[in-house]
mmCIF file of C-alpha atoms in Angstrom:
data_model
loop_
_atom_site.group_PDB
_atom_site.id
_atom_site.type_symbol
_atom_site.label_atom_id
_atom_site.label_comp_id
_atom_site.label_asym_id
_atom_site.label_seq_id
_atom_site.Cartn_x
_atom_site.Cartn_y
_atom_site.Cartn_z
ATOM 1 C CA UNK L 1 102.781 36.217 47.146
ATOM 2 C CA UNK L 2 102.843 35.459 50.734
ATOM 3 C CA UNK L 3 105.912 37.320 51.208
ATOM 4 C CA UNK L 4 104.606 40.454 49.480
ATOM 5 C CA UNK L 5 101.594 40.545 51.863
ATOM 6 C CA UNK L 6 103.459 39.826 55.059
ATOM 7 C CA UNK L 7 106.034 42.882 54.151
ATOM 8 C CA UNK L 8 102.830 45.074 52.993
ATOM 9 C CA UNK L 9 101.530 44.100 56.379
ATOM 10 C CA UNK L 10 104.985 44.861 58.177
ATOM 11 C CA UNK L 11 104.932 48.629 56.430
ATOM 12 C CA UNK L 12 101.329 49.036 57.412
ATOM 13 C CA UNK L 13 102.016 48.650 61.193
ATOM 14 C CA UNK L 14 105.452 50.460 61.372
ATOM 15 C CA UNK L 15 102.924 53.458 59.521
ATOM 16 C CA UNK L 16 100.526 53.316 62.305
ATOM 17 C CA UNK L 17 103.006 53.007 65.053
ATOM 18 C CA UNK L 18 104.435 55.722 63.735
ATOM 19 C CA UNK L 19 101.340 57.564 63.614
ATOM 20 C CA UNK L 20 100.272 56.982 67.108
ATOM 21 C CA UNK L 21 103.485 57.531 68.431
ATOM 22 C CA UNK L 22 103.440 61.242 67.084
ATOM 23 C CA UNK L 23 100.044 61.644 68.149
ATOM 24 C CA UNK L 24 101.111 60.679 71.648
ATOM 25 C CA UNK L 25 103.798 62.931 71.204
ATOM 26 C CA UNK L 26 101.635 65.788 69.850
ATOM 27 C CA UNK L 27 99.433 65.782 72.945
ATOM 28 C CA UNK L 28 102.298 65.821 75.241
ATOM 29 C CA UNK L 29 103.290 68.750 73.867
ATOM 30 C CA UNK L 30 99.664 70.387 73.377
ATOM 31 C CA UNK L 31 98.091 69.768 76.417
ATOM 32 C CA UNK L 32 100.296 71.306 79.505
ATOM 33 C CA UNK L 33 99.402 74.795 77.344
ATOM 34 C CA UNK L 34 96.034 73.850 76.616
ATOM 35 C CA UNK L 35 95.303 72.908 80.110
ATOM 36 C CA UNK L 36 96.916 76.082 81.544
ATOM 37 C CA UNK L 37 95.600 78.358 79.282
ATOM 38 C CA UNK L 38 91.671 77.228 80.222
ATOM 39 C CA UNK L 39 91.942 77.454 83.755
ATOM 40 C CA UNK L 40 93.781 81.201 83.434
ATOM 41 C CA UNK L 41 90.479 81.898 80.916
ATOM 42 C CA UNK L 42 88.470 80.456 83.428
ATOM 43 C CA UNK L 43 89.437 82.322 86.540
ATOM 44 C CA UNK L 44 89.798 85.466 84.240
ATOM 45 C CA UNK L 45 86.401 85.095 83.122
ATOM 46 C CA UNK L 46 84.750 84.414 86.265
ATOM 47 C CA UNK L 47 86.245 87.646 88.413
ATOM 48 C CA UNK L 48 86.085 89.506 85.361
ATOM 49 C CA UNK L 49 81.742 88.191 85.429
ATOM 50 C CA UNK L 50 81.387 89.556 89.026
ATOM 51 C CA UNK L 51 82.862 93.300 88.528
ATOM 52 C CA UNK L 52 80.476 93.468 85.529
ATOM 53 C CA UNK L 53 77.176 92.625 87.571
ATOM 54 C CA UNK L 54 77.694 95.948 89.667
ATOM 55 C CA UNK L 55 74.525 97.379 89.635
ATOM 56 C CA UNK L 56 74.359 100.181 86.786
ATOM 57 C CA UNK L 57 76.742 98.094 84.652
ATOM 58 C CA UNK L 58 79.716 100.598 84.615
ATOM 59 C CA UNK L 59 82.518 98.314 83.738
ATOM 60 C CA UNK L 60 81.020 96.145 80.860
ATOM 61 C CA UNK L 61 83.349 97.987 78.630
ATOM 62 C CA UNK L 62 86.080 97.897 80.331
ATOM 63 C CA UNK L 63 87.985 93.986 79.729
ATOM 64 C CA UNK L 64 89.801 92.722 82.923
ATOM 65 C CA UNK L 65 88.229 95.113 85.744
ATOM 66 C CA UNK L 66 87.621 92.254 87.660
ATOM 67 C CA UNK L 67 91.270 91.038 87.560
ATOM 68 C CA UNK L 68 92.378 94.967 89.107
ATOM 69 C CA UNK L 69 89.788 94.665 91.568
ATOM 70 C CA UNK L 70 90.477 91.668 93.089
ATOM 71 C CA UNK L 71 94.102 92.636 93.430
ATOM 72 C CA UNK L 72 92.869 95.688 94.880
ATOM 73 C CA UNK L 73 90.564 94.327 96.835
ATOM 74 C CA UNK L 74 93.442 91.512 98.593
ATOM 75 C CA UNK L 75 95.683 94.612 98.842
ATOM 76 C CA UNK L 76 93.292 96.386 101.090
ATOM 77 C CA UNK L 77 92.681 93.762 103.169
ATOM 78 C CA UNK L 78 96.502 93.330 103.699
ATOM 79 C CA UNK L 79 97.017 96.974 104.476
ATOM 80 C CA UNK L 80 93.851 97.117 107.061
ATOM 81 C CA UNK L 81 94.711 93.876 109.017
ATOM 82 C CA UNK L 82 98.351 95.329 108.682
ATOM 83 C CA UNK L 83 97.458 97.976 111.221
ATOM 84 C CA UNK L 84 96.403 97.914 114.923
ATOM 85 C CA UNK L 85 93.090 99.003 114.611
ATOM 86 C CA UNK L 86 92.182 96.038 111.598
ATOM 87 C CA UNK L 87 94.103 93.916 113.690
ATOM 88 C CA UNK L 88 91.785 93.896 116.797
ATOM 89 C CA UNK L 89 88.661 93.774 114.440
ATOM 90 C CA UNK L 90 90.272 90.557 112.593
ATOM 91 C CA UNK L 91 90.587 89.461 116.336
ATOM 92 C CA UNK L 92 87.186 90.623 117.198
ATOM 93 C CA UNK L 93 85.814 88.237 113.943
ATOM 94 C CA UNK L 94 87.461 85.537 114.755
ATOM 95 C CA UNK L 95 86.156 85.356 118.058
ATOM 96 C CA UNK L 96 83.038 85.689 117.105
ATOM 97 C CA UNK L 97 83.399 82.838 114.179
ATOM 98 C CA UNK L 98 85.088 80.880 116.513
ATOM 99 C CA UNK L 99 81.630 80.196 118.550
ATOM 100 C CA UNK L 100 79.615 78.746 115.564
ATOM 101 C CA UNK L 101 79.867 75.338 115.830
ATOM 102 C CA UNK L 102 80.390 73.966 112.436
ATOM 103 C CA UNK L 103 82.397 76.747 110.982
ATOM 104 C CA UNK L 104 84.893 77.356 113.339
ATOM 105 C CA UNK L 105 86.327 74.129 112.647
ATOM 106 C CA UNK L 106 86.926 74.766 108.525
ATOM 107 C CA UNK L 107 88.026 78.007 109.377
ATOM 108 C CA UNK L 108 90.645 77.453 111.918
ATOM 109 C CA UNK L 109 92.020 74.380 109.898
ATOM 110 C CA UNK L 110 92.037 76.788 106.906
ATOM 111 C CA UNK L 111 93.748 79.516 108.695
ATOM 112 C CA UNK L 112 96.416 76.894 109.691
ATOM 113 C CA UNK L 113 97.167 75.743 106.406
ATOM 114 C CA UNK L 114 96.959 78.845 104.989
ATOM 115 C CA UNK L 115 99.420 80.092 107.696
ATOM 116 C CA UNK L 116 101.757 76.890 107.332
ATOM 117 C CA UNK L 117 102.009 77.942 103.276
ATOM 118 C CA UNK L 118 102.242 81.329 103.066
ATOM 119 C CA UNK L 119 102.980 82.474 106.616
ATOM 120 C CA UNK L 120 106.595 80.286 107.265
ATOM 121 C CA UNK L 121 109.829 80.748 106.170
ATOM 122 C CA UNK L 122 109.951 77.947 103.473
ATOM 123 C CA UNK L 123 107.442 76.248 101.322
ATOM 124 C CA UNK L 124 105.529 73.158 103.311
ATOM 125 C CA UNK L 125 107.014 70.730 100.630
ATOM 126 C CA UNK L 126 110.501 71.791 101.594
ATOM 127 C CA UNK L 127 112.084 68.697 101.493
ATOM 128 C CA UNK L 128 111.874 65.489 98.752
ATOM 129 C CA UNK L 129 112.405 62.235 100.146
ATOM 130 C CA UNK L 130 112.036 58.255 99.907
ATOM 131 C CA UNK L 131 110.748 56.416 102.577
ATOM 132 C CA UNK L 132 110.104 52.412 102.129
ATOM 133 C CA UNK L 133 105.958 52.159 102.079
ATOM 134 C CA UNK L 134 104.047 50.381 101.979
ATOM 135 C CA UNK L 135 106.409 47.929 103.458
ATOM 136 C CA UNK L 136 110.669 47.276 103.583
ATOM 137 C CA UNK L 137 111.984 47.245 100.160
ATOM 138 C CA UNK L 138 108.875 48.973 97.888
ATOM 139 C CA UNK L 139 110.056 53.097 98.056
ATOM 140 C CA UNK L 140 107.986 55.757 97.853
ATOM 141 C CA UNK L 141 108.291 59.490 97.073
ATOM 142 C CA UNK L 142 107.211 62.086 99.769
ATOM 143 C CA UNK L 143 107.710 65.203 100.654
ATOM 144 C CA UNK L 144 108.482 66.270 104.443
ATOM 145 C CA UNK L 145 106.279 68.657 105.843
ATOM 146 C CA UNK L 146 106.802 69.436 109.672
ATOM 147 C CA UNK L 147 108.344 67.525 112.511
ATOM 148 C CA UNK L 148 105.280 65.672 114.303
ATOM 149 C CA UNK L 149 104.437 67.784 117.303
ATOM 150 C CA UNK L 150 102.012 67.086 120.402
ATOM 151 C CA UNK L 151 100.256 63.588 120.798
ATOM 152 C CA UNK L 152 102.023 61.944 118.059
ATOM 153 C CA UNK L 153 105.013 62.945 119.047
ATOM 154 C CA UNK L 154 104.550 62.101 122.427
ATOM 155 C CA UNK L 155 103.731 58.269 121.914
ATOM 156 C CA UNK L 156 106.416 57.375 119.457
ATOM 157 C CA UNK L 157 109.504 55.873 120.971
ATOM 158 C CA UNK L 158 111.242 57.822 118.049
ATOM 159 C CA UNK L 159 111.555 61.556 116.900
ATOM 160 C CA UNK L 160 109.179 61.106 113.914
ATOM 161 C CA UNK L 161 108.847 63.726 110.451
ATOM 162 C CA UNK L 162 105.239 64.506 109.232
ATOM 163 C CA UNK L 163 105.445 63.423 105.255
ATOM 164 C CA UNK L 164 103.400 63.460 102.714
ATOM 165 C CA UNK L 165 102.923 60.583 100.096
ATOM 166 C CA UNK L 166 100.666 62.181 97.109
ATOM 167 C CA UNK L 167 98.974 59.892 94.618
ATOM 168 C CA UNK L 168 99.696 60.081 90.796
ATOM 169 C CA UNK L 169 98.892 61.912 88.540
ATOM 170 C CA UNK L 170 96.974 64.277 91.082
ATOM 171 C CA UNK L 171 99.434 64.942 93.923
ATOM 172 C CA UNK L 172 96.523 67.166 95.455
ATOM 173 C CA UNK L 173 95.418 64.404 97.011
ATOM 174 C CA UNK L 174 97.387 61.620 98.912
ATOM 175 C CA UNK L 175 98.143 60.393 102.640
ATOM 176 C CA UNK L 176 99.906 61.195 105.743
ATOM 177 C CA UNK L 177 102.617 59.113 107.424
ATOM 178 C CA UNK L 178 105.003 59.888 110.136
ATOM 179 C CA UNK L 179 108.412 58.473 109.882
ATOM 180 C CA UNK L 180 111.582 58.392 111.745
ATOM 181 C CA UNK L 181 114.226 60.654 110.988
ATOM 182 C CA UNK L 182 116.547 58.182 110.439
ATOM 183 C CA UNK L 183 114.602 56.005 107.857
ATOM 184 C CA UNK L 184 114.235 59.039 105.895
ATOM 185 C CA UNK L 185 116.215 59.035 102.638
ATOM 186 C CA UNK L 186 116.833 62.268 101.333
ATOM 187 C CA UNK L 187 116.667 63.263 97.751
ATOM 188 C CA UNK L 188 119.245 66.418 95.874
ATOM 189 C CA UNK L 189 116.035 66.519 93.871
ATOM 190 C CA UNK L 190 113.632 69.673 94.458
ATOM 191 C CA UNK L 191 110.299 70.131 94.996
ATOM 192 C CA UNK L 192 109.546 71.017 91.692
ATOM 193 C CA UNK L 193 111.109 68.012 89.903
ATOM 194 C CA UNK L 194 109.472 65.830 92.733
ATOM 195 C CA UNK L 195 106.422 66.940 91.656
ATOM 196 C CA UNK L 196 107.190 66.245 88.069
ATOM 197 C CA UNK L 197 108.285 63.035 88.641
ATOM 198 C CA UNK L 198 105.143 62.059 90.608
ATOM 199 C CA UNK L 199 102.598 63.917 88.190
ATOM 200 C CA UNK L 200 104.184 62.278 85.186
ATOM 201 C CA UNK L 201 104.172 58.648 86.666
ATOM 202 C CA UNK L 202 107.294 58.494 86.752
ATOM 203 C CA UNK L 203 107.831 59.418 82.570
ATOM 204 C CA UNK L 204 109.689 62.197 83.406
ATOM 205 C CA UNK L 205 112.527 61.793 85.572
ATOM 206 C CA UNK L 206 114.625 64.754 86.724
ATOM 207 C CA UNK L 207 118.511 64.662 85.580
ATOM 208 C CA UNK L 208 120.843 63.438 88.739
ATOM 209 C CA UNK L 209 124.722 64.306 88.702
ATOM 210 C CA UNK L 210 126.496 61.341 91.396
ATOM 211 C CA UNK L 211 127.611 63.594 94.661
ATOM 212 C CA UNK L 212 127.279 64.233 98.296
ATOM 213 C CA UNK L 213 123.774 63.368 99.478
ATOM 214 C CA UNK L 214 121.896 66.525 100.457
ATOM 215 C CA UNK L 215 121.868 67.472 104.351
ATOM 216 C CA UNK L 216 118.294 67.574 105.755
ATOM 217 C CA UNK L 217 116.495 70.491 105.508
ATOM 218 C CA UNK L 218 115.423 71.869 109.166
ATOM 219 C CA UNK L 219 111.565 71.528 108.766
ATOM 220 C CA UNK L 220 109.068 73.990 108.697
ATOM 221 C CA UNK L 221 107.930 75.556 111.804
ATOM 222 C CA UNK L 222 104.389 75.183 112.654
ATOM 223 C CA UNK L 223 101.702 77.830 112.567
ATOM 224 C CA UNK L 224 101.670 77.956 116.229
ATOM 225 C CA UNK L 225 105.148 78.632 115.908
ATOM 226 C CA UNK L 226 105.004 81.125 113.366
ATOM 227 C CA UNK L 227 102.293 83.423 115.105
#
């Protein structure tokens, strides 16, 4: 009898182990789409919301206005501050913002990033590597961002790499450590799978074929540079 009961109890938790394990599976699988698919709605929705309070209401029929206007809208803007005339009034603006107190600050720091992304001539995360933090022997995964420039630069014995260690499972955020060049291990990995690997926690692993370690990757130039 007690044999009976112990196998009934065995099926009973290989059924539910199996049952959470496809459930765990089954969201896996569900919510990358799910997930991407809200915050398309979501930014569709809300441009779409501001071309429709126009005053008069002229484009409440129309679905997705607000999608073609902002396009058209970021196209302008590149085609006037293209030319010489929008580029002395951009100048002429930025002088002006660049007495306000407060938001001068945000906006040259976004102007700098925003410069450092789009405005070089690689991505800012253009190279994966490990570097051992917090201490010898514990790795982490980074990616390089710049060679340190100015005071930093200046007070290290070493020539030191700007990298960036984000935290899991929202590489958004993160920290900022400069390391030498030569404690830097680099990774064949790109950024993509780097990211992956760190969103994940480390569940998803990128496939590695054994050969020659990847030569580093000249880093970006900075916005100063750039301009």
């Amino acid at each position: 009898m007690e044999k009976k009961e112990t196998i009934k109890l065995k099926s009973s938790g290989s059924y539910f182990s199996s049952m959470r394990r496809y459930l765990i599976t089954g969201i896996v699988v569900i919510l990358p789409s799910v997930v991407t698919i809200w915050v398309l709605w979501s930014l569709f929705s809300f441009i779409d919301g501001l071309a429709k309070k126009v005053p008069g209401h002229p484009f409440d029929s129309i679905p997705g206005v607000g999608v073609i206007f902002f396009f058209a809208f970021i196209l302008f803007v590149g085609m006037f501050a293209s030319n010489v005339i929008g580029r002395r009034m951009i100048g002429f603006g930025e002088s002006i913002m660049a007495r306000i107190p407060f938001a001068s600050k945000i906006y040259k720091a976004v102007k700098q990033i925003s410069s450092a992304v789009l405005g070089g001539k690689g991505t800012i995360f253009n190279t994966v590597v490990l570097v051992e933090y917090p201490r010898k022997g514990i790795y982490s995964l980074g990616f390089v961002t710049s060679e340190a420039e100015g005071e930093v630069q200046y007070i290290t014995e070493q020539r030191v790499v700007c990298v960036f260690i984000p935290t899991t499972p929202n590489p958004t955020s993160g920290l900022l450590i400069f390391v030498p060049k030569e404690e830097l291990i680099y990774l064949k990995m790109n950024t993509e799978d780097g990211l992956k690997l760190v969103i994940s926690g480390g569940v998803v692993s990128p496939t590695y074929s054994a050969g020659p370690s990847p030569a580093p990757v000249k880093p970006l130039e900075t916005p100063d540079q750039v301009g």
